[in-house]
Short mmCIF file of C-alpha atoms and ligand atoms in Angstrom, two decimals:
data_model
loop_
_atom_site.label_atom_id
_atom_site.label_comp_id
_atom_site.label_asym_id
_atom_site.label_seq_id
_atom_site.Cartn_x
_atom_site.Cartn_y
_atom_site.Cartn_z
CA MET Z 26 -0.09 -0.21 -0.13
CA SER Z 27 1.22 3.50 -0.91
CA ASP Z 28 2.62 6.39 1.38
CA SER Z 29 0.10 8.38 0.14
CA SER Z 30 -2.93 5.52 0.97
CA PRO Z 31 -5.24 7.05 3.48
CA LEU Z 32 -5.02 3.98 5.48
CA ALA Z 33 -1.06 4.37 5.59
CA ASN Z 34 -0.96 5.04 9.15
CA LEU Z 35 -3.78 2.25 10.04
CA ASP Z 36 -1.38 0.08 12.07
CA SER Z 37 -0.21 2.74 14.61
CA GLN Z 38 -3.84 4.47 14.60
CA ARG Z 39 -5.32 1.26 15.47
CA ASP Z 40 -2.86 0.60 18.39
CA GLU Z 41 -3.54 4.50 19.46
CA LEU Z 42 -7.04 3.55 19.63
CA ILE Z 43 -6.57 0.42 21.53
CA ARG Z 44 -4.02 2.06 23.95
CA GLN Z 45 -6.98 4.75 24.38
CA ILE Z 46 -9.11 2.59 25.50
CA ASN Z 47 -6.71 0.76 27.71
CA GLU Z 48 -6.36 3.87 29.31
CA ILE Z 49 -10.39 4.27 30.41
CA SER Z 50 -11.04 3.23 33.53
CA ASP Z 51 -14.30 4.44 34.18
CA PHE Z 52 -17.58 3.09 33.16
CA ALA Z 53 -19.52 6.02 32.36
CA VAL Z 54 -16.88 8.04 30.37
CA LEU Z 55 -16.20 4.55 28.41
CA ARG Z 56 -19.26 4.44 27.06
CA GLU Z 57 -19.31 8.34 26.57
CA GLN Z 58 -16.16 7.97 24.08
CA GLU Z 59 -17.76 4.86 22.09
CA PRO Z 60 -18.62 7.03 19.19
CA LEU Z 61 -15.07 8.11 19.01
CA LEU Z 62 -13.68 5.01 19.37
CA VAL Z 63 -15.98 2.43 17.75
CA GLY Z 64 -19.20 4.52 16.90
CA LYS Z 65 -20.33 7.13 13.51
CA ARG Z 66 -18.06 9.47 14.59
CA SER Z 67 -15.26 7.15 15.13
CA LEU Z 68 -11.46 7.20 13.12
CA LEU Z 69 -12.13 3.73 11.69
CA THR Z 70 -15.24 4.98 10.29
CA THR Z 71 -13.56 7.94 8.70
CA LEU Z 72 -11.10 5.91 7.22
CA GLN Z 73 -14.12 3.64 5.84
CA ARG Z 74 -15.60 6.60 4.07
CA THR Z 75 -11.75 6.63 2.47
CA LEU Z 76 -12.07 3.74 0.74
CA GLY Z 77 -13.48 5.47 -2.08
CA GLN Z 78 -10.72 7.04 -2.74
CA ILE Z 79 -8.46 4.23 -3.23
CA ALA Z 80 -7.33 2.17 -6.71
CA GLU Z 81 -9.92 0.01 -7.40
CA ASN Z 82 -7.15 -2.76 -7.44
CA GLU Z 83 -6.47 -2.14 -4.24
CA ARG Z 84 -9.37 -1.43 -2.79
CA LYS Z 85 -10.00 -4.81 -1.50
CA GLU Z 86 -7.37 -5.44 0.19
CA ALA Z 87 -7.64 -1.86 1.69
CA GLY Z 88 -11.01 -2.83 3.24
CA ALA Z 89 -9.74 -6.41 4.59
CA LEU Z 90 -6.84 -4.36 6.28
CA LEU Z 91 -9.48 -2.11 7.64
CA GLN Z 92 -11.71 -4.72 8.80
CA GLY Z 93 -8.79 -6.58 10.69
CA ALA Z 94 -8.14 -3.35 12.61
CA ARG Z 95 -12.14 -2.39 13.37
CA ARG Z 96 -12.09 -5.87 14.65
CA LEU Z 97 -9.27 -5.58 16.94
CA VAL Z 98 -10.65 -2.16 18.34
CA GLU Z 99 -13.65 -3.18 18.72
CA ASP Z 100 -13.01 -6.68 20.62
CA ARG Z 101 -10.96 -4.60 22.58
CA PHE Z 102 -13.73 -2.05 23.50
CA ASN Z 103 -16.14 -4.89 23.94
CA GLU Z 104 -14.22 -6.49 26.70
CA ARG Z 105 -13.39 -3.26 28.23
CA PHE Z 106 -16.83 -2.55 28.40
CA ALA Z 107 -17.41 -5.59 30.42
CA GLU Z 108 -14.68 -5.53 32.37
CA LEU Z 109 -15.98 -2.27 33.37
CA GLU Z 110 -19.20 -2.87 33.94
CA MET Z 111 -18.32 -5.32 36.32
CA VAL Z 112 -16.19 -3.24 38.44
CA GLU Z 113 -19.11 -0.31 38.26
CA ARG Z 114 -21.86 -3.00 39.33
CA ALA Z 115 -19.61 -4.49 41.96
CA ALA Z 116 -19.20 -0.58 43.21
CA LYS Z 117 -22.85 -0.04 43.31
CA LEU Z 118 -23.42 -3.01 45.14
CA GLU Z 119 -21.21 -2.25 47.74
CA ALA Z 120 -22.83 1.06 47.57
CA ASP Z 121 -26.27 -0.09 48.20
CA ARG Z 122 -24.92 -2.75 51.00
CA LEU Z 123 -23.26 0.12 52.76
CA ASP Z 124 -26.69 2.12 52.38
CA LEU Z 125 -28.03 -0.65 53.97
CA GLY Z 126 -25.91 -0.79 56.77
CA ASP Z 127 -26.17 3.20 57.39
CA VAL Z 128 -30.01 2.24 57.33
CA VAL Z 129 -29.46 -0.56 60.21
CA VAL Z 130 -27.21 1.49 62.34
CA SER Z 131 -28.87 4.71 62.31
CA ALA Z 132 -32.88 3.89 61.71
CA VAL Z 133 -33.78 0.60 62.49
CA ARG Z 134 -31.61 -1.31 64.83
CA VAL Z 135 -32.34 0.07 68.62
CA PRO Z 136 -29.35 0.74 70.98
CA VAL Z 137 -29.21 -3.24 72.75
CA THR Z 138 -29.20 -2.31 76.69
CA VAL Z 139 -28.34 -6.16 78.32
CA GLY Z 140 -30.64 -6.80 81.77
CA HIS Z 141 -29.43 -7.75 84.85
CA PRO Z 142 -30.60 -8.65 87.95
CA ASN Z 143 -32.46 -6.47 89.70
CA LEU Z 144 -30.10 -4.90 93.01
CA VAL Z 145 -32.80 -6.76 95.78
CA ALA Z 146 -31.97 -10.40 93.89
CA SER Z 147 -28.34 -9.81 93.48
CA THR Z 148 -28.25 -8.75 97.35
CA GLN Z 149 -29.83 -11.66 98.54
CA ARG Z 150 -27.69 -13.65 96.46
CA GLU Z 151 -24.34 -12.42 97.99
CA LEU Z 152 -25.99 -12.57 101.79
CA GLU Z 153 -26.63 -16.53 101.27
CA ASP Z 154 -23.11 -16.46 99.81
CA VAL Z 155 -22.17 -14.83 102.66
CA PHE Z 156 -23.91 -17.18 104.93
CA VAL Z 157 -23.37 -20.61 102.94
CA GLY Z 158 -19.74 -19.67 103.39
CA MET Z 159 -20.41 -19.57 107.57
CA GLY Z 160 -21.96 -22.96 107.50
CA PHE Z 161 -25.66 -22.20 106.71
CA SER Z 162 -27.69 -23.74 104.54
CA VAL Z 163 -30.80 -22.08 102.61
CA ALA Z 164 -34.13 -22.89 102.94
CA ASP Z 165 -37.64 -21.20 100.99
CA GLY Z 166 -40.64 -20.83 102.76
CA PRO Z 167 -44.49 -19.77 101.45
CA GLU Z 168 -45.19 -15.96 101.51
CA VAL Z 169 -48.60 -16.45 102.26
CA GLU Z 170 -49.35 -17.83 105.76
CA SER Z 171 -51.78 -19.17 108.31
CA ASP Z 172 -52.05 -16.78 111.50
CA TRP Z 173 -50.61 -19.80 113.12
CA TYR Z 174 -47.03 -19.99 111.59
CA ASN Z 175 -46.70 -16.05 111.09
CA PHE Z 176 -47.63 -15.62 114.98
CA GLU Z 177 -49.27 -18.49 117.22
CA ALA Z 178 -46.27 -20.97 116.87
CA LEU Z 179 -43.98 -18.09 117.41
CA ASN Z 180 -45.65 -17.33 120.76
CA ILE Z 181 -47.87 -14.52 119.68
CA PRO Z 182 -51.55 -15.82 120.50
CA PRO Z 183 -54.51 -13.86 119.10
CA ALA Z 184 -55.02 -10.55 120.70
CA HIS Z 185 -51.52 -10.92 122.05
CA PRO Z 186 -50.86 -6.66 122.25
CA ALA Z 187 -47.68 -7.46 120.50
CA ARG Z 188 -49.35 -8.44 117.16
CA GLY Z 189 -49.26 -4.32 116.93
CA MET Z 190 -45.66 -5.36 116.43
CA TRP Z 191 -46.73 -6.13 112.79
CA ASP Z 192 -49.42 -4.23 110.58
CA THR Z 193 -50.81 -7.18 108.91
CA PHE Z 194 -51.91 -7.78 105.90
CA TYR Z 195 -54.98 -10.52 105.82
CA VAL Z 196 -56.05 -12.87 103.13
CA ASP Z 197 -59.80 -12.77 102.59
CA LEU Z 198 -60.18 -16.88 102.32
CA GLY Z 199 -63.79 -17.22 104.64
CA GLU Z 200 -62.71 -17.41 108.19
CA PRO Z 201 -61.52 -13.62 108.87
CA GLU Z 202 -58.00 -12.97 110.17
CA THR Z 203 -56.44 -16.36 109.32
CA VAL Z 204 -54.56 -16.12 106.81
CA VAL Z 205 -52.18 -13.70 106.32
CA LEU Z 206 -49.58 -12.64 103.98
CA ARG Z 207 -46.40 -13.31 105.99
CA THR Z 208 -45.38 -10.19 108.13
CA HIS Z 209 -41.57 -11.58 108.35
CA THR Z 210 -39.47 -14.37 107.73
CA SER Z 211 -39.42 -16.23 111.03
CA PRO Z 212 -43.00 -18.48 109.87
CA THR Z 213 -40.28 -20.15 107.85
CA GLN Z 214 -38.50 -21.40 110.96
CA ILE Z 215 -41.58 -22.79 112.04
CA HIS Z 216 -41.41 -25.12 108.84
CA LEU Z 217 -37.88 -26.14 109.14
CA MET Z 218 -38.19 -27.11 112.74
CA GLU Z 219 -41.25 -29.27 111.80
CA ALA Z 220 -39.59 -30.82 109.17
CA ALA Z 221 -35.95 -31.62 111.21
CA VAL Z 222 -38.10 -33.21 114.03
CA LYS Z 223 -39.73 -35.29 111.35
CA LEU Z 224 -36.83 -36.49 110.51
CA GLY Z 225 -36.02 -37.61 113.55
CA ASP Z 226 -33.26 -34.77 114.39
CA PRO Z 227 -33.96 -31.62 115.41
CA ARG Z 228 -30.48 -29.91 114.28
CA VAL Z 229 -31.20 -26.65 112.09
CA HIS Z 230 -28.46 -24.38 110.49
CA ALA Z 231 -29.97 -22.14 107.62
CA VAL Z 232 -30.87 -18.83 106.78
CA MET Z 233 -34.14 -18.22 104.88
CA PRO Z 234 -34.63 -15.47 102.48
CA GLY Z 235 -38.35 -13.97 101.05
CA ARG Z 236 -40.45 -11.31 100.33
CA CYS Z 237 -42.56 -9.97 103.58
CA PHE Z 238 -45.76 -7.45 103.45
CA ARG Z 239 -46.59 -4.96 105.77
CA ARG Z 240 -49.00 -2.33 106.00
CA ASP Z 241 -46.20 0.29 106.52
CA THR Z 242 -46.44 3.48 104.72
CA PRO Z 243 -43.31 3.40 102.35
CA ASP Z 244 -40.47 6.10 103.55
CA ALA Z 245 -36.84 6.51 103.28
CA ARG Z 246 -36.52 3.08 105.44
CA HIS Z 247 -39.96 0.93 104.95
CA LEU Z 248 -41.60 -0.28 101.80
CA ALA Z 249 -44.83 -2.16 102.34
CA ALA Z 250 -43.61 -4.96 100.30
CA PHE Z 251 -40.00 -5.79 101.19
CA HIS Z 252 -37.54 -8.71 102.01
CA GLN Z 253 -35.81 -10.21 105.13
CA ILE Z 254 -33.45 -12.91 105.33
CA GLU Z 255 -34.10 -15.00 108.68
CA GLY Z 256 -31.73 -17.44 110.42
CA LEU Z 257 -31.91 -19.94 112.57
CA VAL Z 258 -29.68 -22.40 114.41
CA VAL Z 259 -30.52 -25.17 116.92
CA ASP Z 260 -28.25 -27.77 118.08
CA ARG Z 261 -26.75 -28.90 121.59
CA GLY Z 262 -25.04 -26.00 123.75
CA ILE Z 263 -26.22 -22.75 121.77
CA THR Z 264 -25.50 -20.01 123.63
CA PHE Z 265 -25.78 -16.13 123.27
CA ALA Z 266 -21.89 -15.92 122.37
CA ASP Z 267 -22.55 -17.76 119.13
CA LEU Z 268 -25.20 -15.16 118.20
CA ALA Z 269 -23.41 -12.30 118.63
CA GLY Z 270 -20.18 -13.71 116.88
CA VAL Z 271 -22.58 -14.76 113.98
CA ILE Z 272 -23.63 -11.32 113.78
CA GLU Z 273 -20.24 -9.77 113.89
CA THR Z 274 -18.67 -11.91 111.49
CA PHE Z 275 -21.67 -11.72 108.75
CA THR Z 276 -21.22 -7.60 109.28
CA ARG Z 277 -17.76 -7.54 108.65
CA ALA Z 278 -17.65 -10.12 105.61
CA TYR Z 279 -20.60 -8.44 103.95
CA PHE Z 280 -20.05 -4.36 105.02
CA GLY Z 281 -16.70 -4.15 105.75
CA PRO Z 282 -13.96 -3.44 108.27
CA THR Z 283 -15.45 0.04 108.78
CA ILE Z 284 -18.82 -0.70 109.71
CA SER Z 285 -19.53 -1.97 113.04
CA SER Z 286 -22.36 -3.58 114.16
CA ARG Z 287 -24.35 -3.45 117.76
CA LEU Z 288 -26.84 -5.36 119.58
CA ARG Z 289 -29.08 -3.64 121.49
CA PRO Z 290 -31.79 -4.83 123.94
CA ALA Z 291 -35.42 -5.52 122.57
CA PHE Z 292 -38.57 -7.65 122.63
CA PHE Z 293 -39.56 -10.11 120.40
CA PRO Z 294 -42.45 -12.83 121.52
CA PHE Z 295 -40.21 -15.91 119.93
CA THR Z 296 -37.16 -14.93 121.48
CA GLU Z 297 -35.98 -14.73 125.07
CA PRO Z 298 -33.43 -13.01 125.65
CA SER Z 299 -34.00 -10.62 122.21
CA ALA Z 300 -31.61 -7.80 120.79
CA GLU Z 301 -32.11 -5.11 117.95
CA PHE Z 302 -29.30 -5.50 115.14
CA GLU Z 303 -27.83 -2.23 114.03
CA ILE Z 304 -24.63 -1.11 112.13
CA THR Z 305 -23.36 2.11 111.14
CA CYS Z 306 -25.23 4.28 108.75
CA THR Z 307 -23.36 4.18 105.74
CA ILE Z 308 -24.63 7.07 104.08
CA CYS Z 309 -23.27 9.53 107.16
CA GLN Z 310 -20.56 7.44 108.25
CA GLY Z 311 -22.30 7.34 111.79
CA ASP Z 312 -22.77 10.94 111.77
CA GLY Z 313 -26.56 11.24 111.62
CA CYS Z 314 -28.45 12.00 108.80
CA ARG Z 315 -31.99 11.73 107.60
CA THR Z 316 -31.74 8.41 106.79
CA CYS Z 317 -30.78 7.22 110.28
CA SER Z 318 -32.69 9.67 111.90
CA GLN Z 319 -29.66 11.65 113.04
CA THR Z 320 -28.71 8.72 115.33
CA GLY Z 321 -25.79 7.43 113.30
CA TRP Z 322 -27.18 3.88 113.35
CA ILE Z 323 -29.68 1.78 111.00
CA GLU Z 324 -31.37 -1.13 112.56
CA LEU Z 325 -30.52 -4.34 110.26
CA GLY Z 326 -33.39 -6.63 112.22
CA GLY Z 327 -33.37 -8.77 115.09
CA CYS Z 328 -32.37 -11.19 116.88
CA GLY Z 329 -32.13 -13.47 120.09
CA MET Z 330 -32.26 -17.37 121.43
CA LEU Z 331 -35.19 -19.44 120.59
CA ASP Z 332 -37.87 -18.71 123.33
CA PRO Z 333 -38.54 -22.51 125.46
CA ALA Z 334 -42.58 -21.71 124.06
CA VAL Z 335 -41.55 -21.37 120.32
CA LEU Z 336 -39.52 -24.86 120.98
CA GLU Z 337 -42.69 -26.30 122.43
CA ALA Z 338 -44.92 -25.52 119.96
CA VAL Z 339 -42.85 -27.52 117.25
CA GLY Z 340 -42.10 -30.37 120.11
CA ILE Z 341 -38.59 -30.00 120.36
CA ASP Z 342 -37.31 -30.57 123.90
CA GLY Z 343 -35.58 -27.53 125.66
CA SER Z 344 -33.65 -28.90 128.24
CA GLU Z 345 -31.89 -30.90 125.39
CA TRP Z 346 -31.63 -28.18 122.95
CA SER Z 347 -31.24 -24.09 122.73
CA GLY Z 348 -30.45 -22.26 119.50
CA PHE Z 349 -31.04 -18.66 118.36
CA ALA Z 350 -32.64 -17.09 115.54
CA PHE Z 351 -32.23 -13.65 113.84
CA GLY Z 352 -34.10 -11.74 110.94
CA PHE Z 353 -33.24 -8.31 108.83
CA GLY Z 354 -34.14 -6.79 106.02
CA ILE Z 355 -32.33 -7.71 102.69
CA ASP Z 356 -33.58 -4.27 101.32
CA ARG Z 357 -32.05 -2.35 104.13
CA CYS Z 358 -28.85 -4.21 103.42
CA ALA Z 359 -29.26 -3.19 99.69
CA GLN Z 360 -29.66 0.32 100.98
CA MET Z 361 -26.50 0.57 103.16
CA ARG Z 362 -24.30 -1.31 101.17
CA HIS Z 363 -24.84 0.96 98.27
CA GLN Z 364 -25.28 4.34 100.33
CA ILE Z 365 -29.45 4.54 98.61
CA ALA Z 366 -30.58 7.62 100.87
CA ASP Z 367 -34.13 7.01 99.72
CA MET Z 368 -35.52 2.96 99.97
CA ARG Z 369 -38.21 3.70 97.82
CA ALA Z 370 -35.84 3.87 94.69
CA LEU Z 371 -35.28 -0.29 94.60
CA ILE Z 372 -38.86 -0.15 93.21
CA GLU Z 373 -39.67 2.97 91.37
CA ASN Z 374 -37.49 1.35 88.23
CA ASP Z 375 -35.93 4.57 87.22
CA ALA Z 376 -33.82 3.70 84.84
CA ARG Z 377 -31.36 5.97 85.50
CA PHE Z 378 -30.96 4.59 89.07
CA LEU Z 379 -31.00 1.58 87.62
CA ARG Z 380 -28.31 1.76 85.47
CA GLN Z 381 -25.68 2.70 87.81
CA PHE Z 382 -25.71 -1.06 89.22
CA SER Z 383 -25.58 -2.95 85.85
N1 LIG G 425 -39.00 -11.50 112.49
C1 LIG G 425 -38.60 -10.27 113.65
C2 LIG G 425 -38.77 -9.03 112.34
O1 LIG G 425 -39.36 -9.20 111.58
C3 LIG G 425 -36.98 -10.26 113.16
C4 LIG G 425 -36.42 -11.39 114.35
C5 LIG G 425 -36.21 -12.55 113.72
C6 LIG G 425 -36.10 -11.14 115.71
C7 LIG G 425 -35.71 -13.46 114.59
C8 LIG G 425 -35.91 -12.22 115.94
C9 LIG G 425 -35.41 -13.05 115.74
O2 LIG G 425 -39.15 -8.12 113.02
#
């Protein structure tokens, strides 16, 4: 082919087109350039139109050359088109996936909050742990009791003035004032001693946690539905010194060495002698505050040596066996341990309060 032929530079023109195609890395650009690279406005189409100028004897060969070049360019273009289209689709999928991710994070997925045990429940477990560590077992009792278990067997006969110590909720099941919501966990002592006697061995070393009810007006230190943990030891030769030792050991184990306990003479119909069990107020460290009514001490519960009348009620021989009992508030322990000024916070379910203990 002569140098003056319009196809004289065909090879380098073809290579240049292929180079241009290779250089394009954006699918949109490739599509935009399509008419210039392989379409109607392309150099190859222009050259096609010049074939007429070529001498007739050379035209056929020139046409074949041009066809060959066009096929190469078009093949490369189509390959590149498929490659970039794939890249483009993958990018679009990726972008869509991220969009979806954004939606999930910001609009659909609510923040996950993990539940945790209620503060009273976890306090109960911690108290059980301390007493189990001291050799006690853990027992349960009913929340609804007959008058006999809640009062009579505990040496509080009907119409006894001591009943005024417990403002009682009665359950209306026919005969009035015979079924009660237990006002303390002490009736569980009776169940345990009865069961032990039945098994022929009156010895008991147990704590009994549970919910109790009193017609109290809730305030900073009282709830109408609250929790106690009762302790009971029945064995040979048990003395008040054993009781005092258990109370002191428990106080130090649970509240730590900076909190002390004290026993003050008190009266309970089912223990003799009886004592009130108090600890240093942890809200004011003993200085006096609203929570402890300016006394520096918080009453946790009561305790004492088992009254002979109680041993007799369950059929235990008081000349051979003796024992002590104690009972105190679990909610009160939680309050003192975590320095909660007002006990009502325990039942208000204010998430801002609860979150402090999660
Ligand atoms: N049951 C008593 C109360 O709730 C506490 C107590 C238990 C006292 C055991 C003595 C012995 O007030």
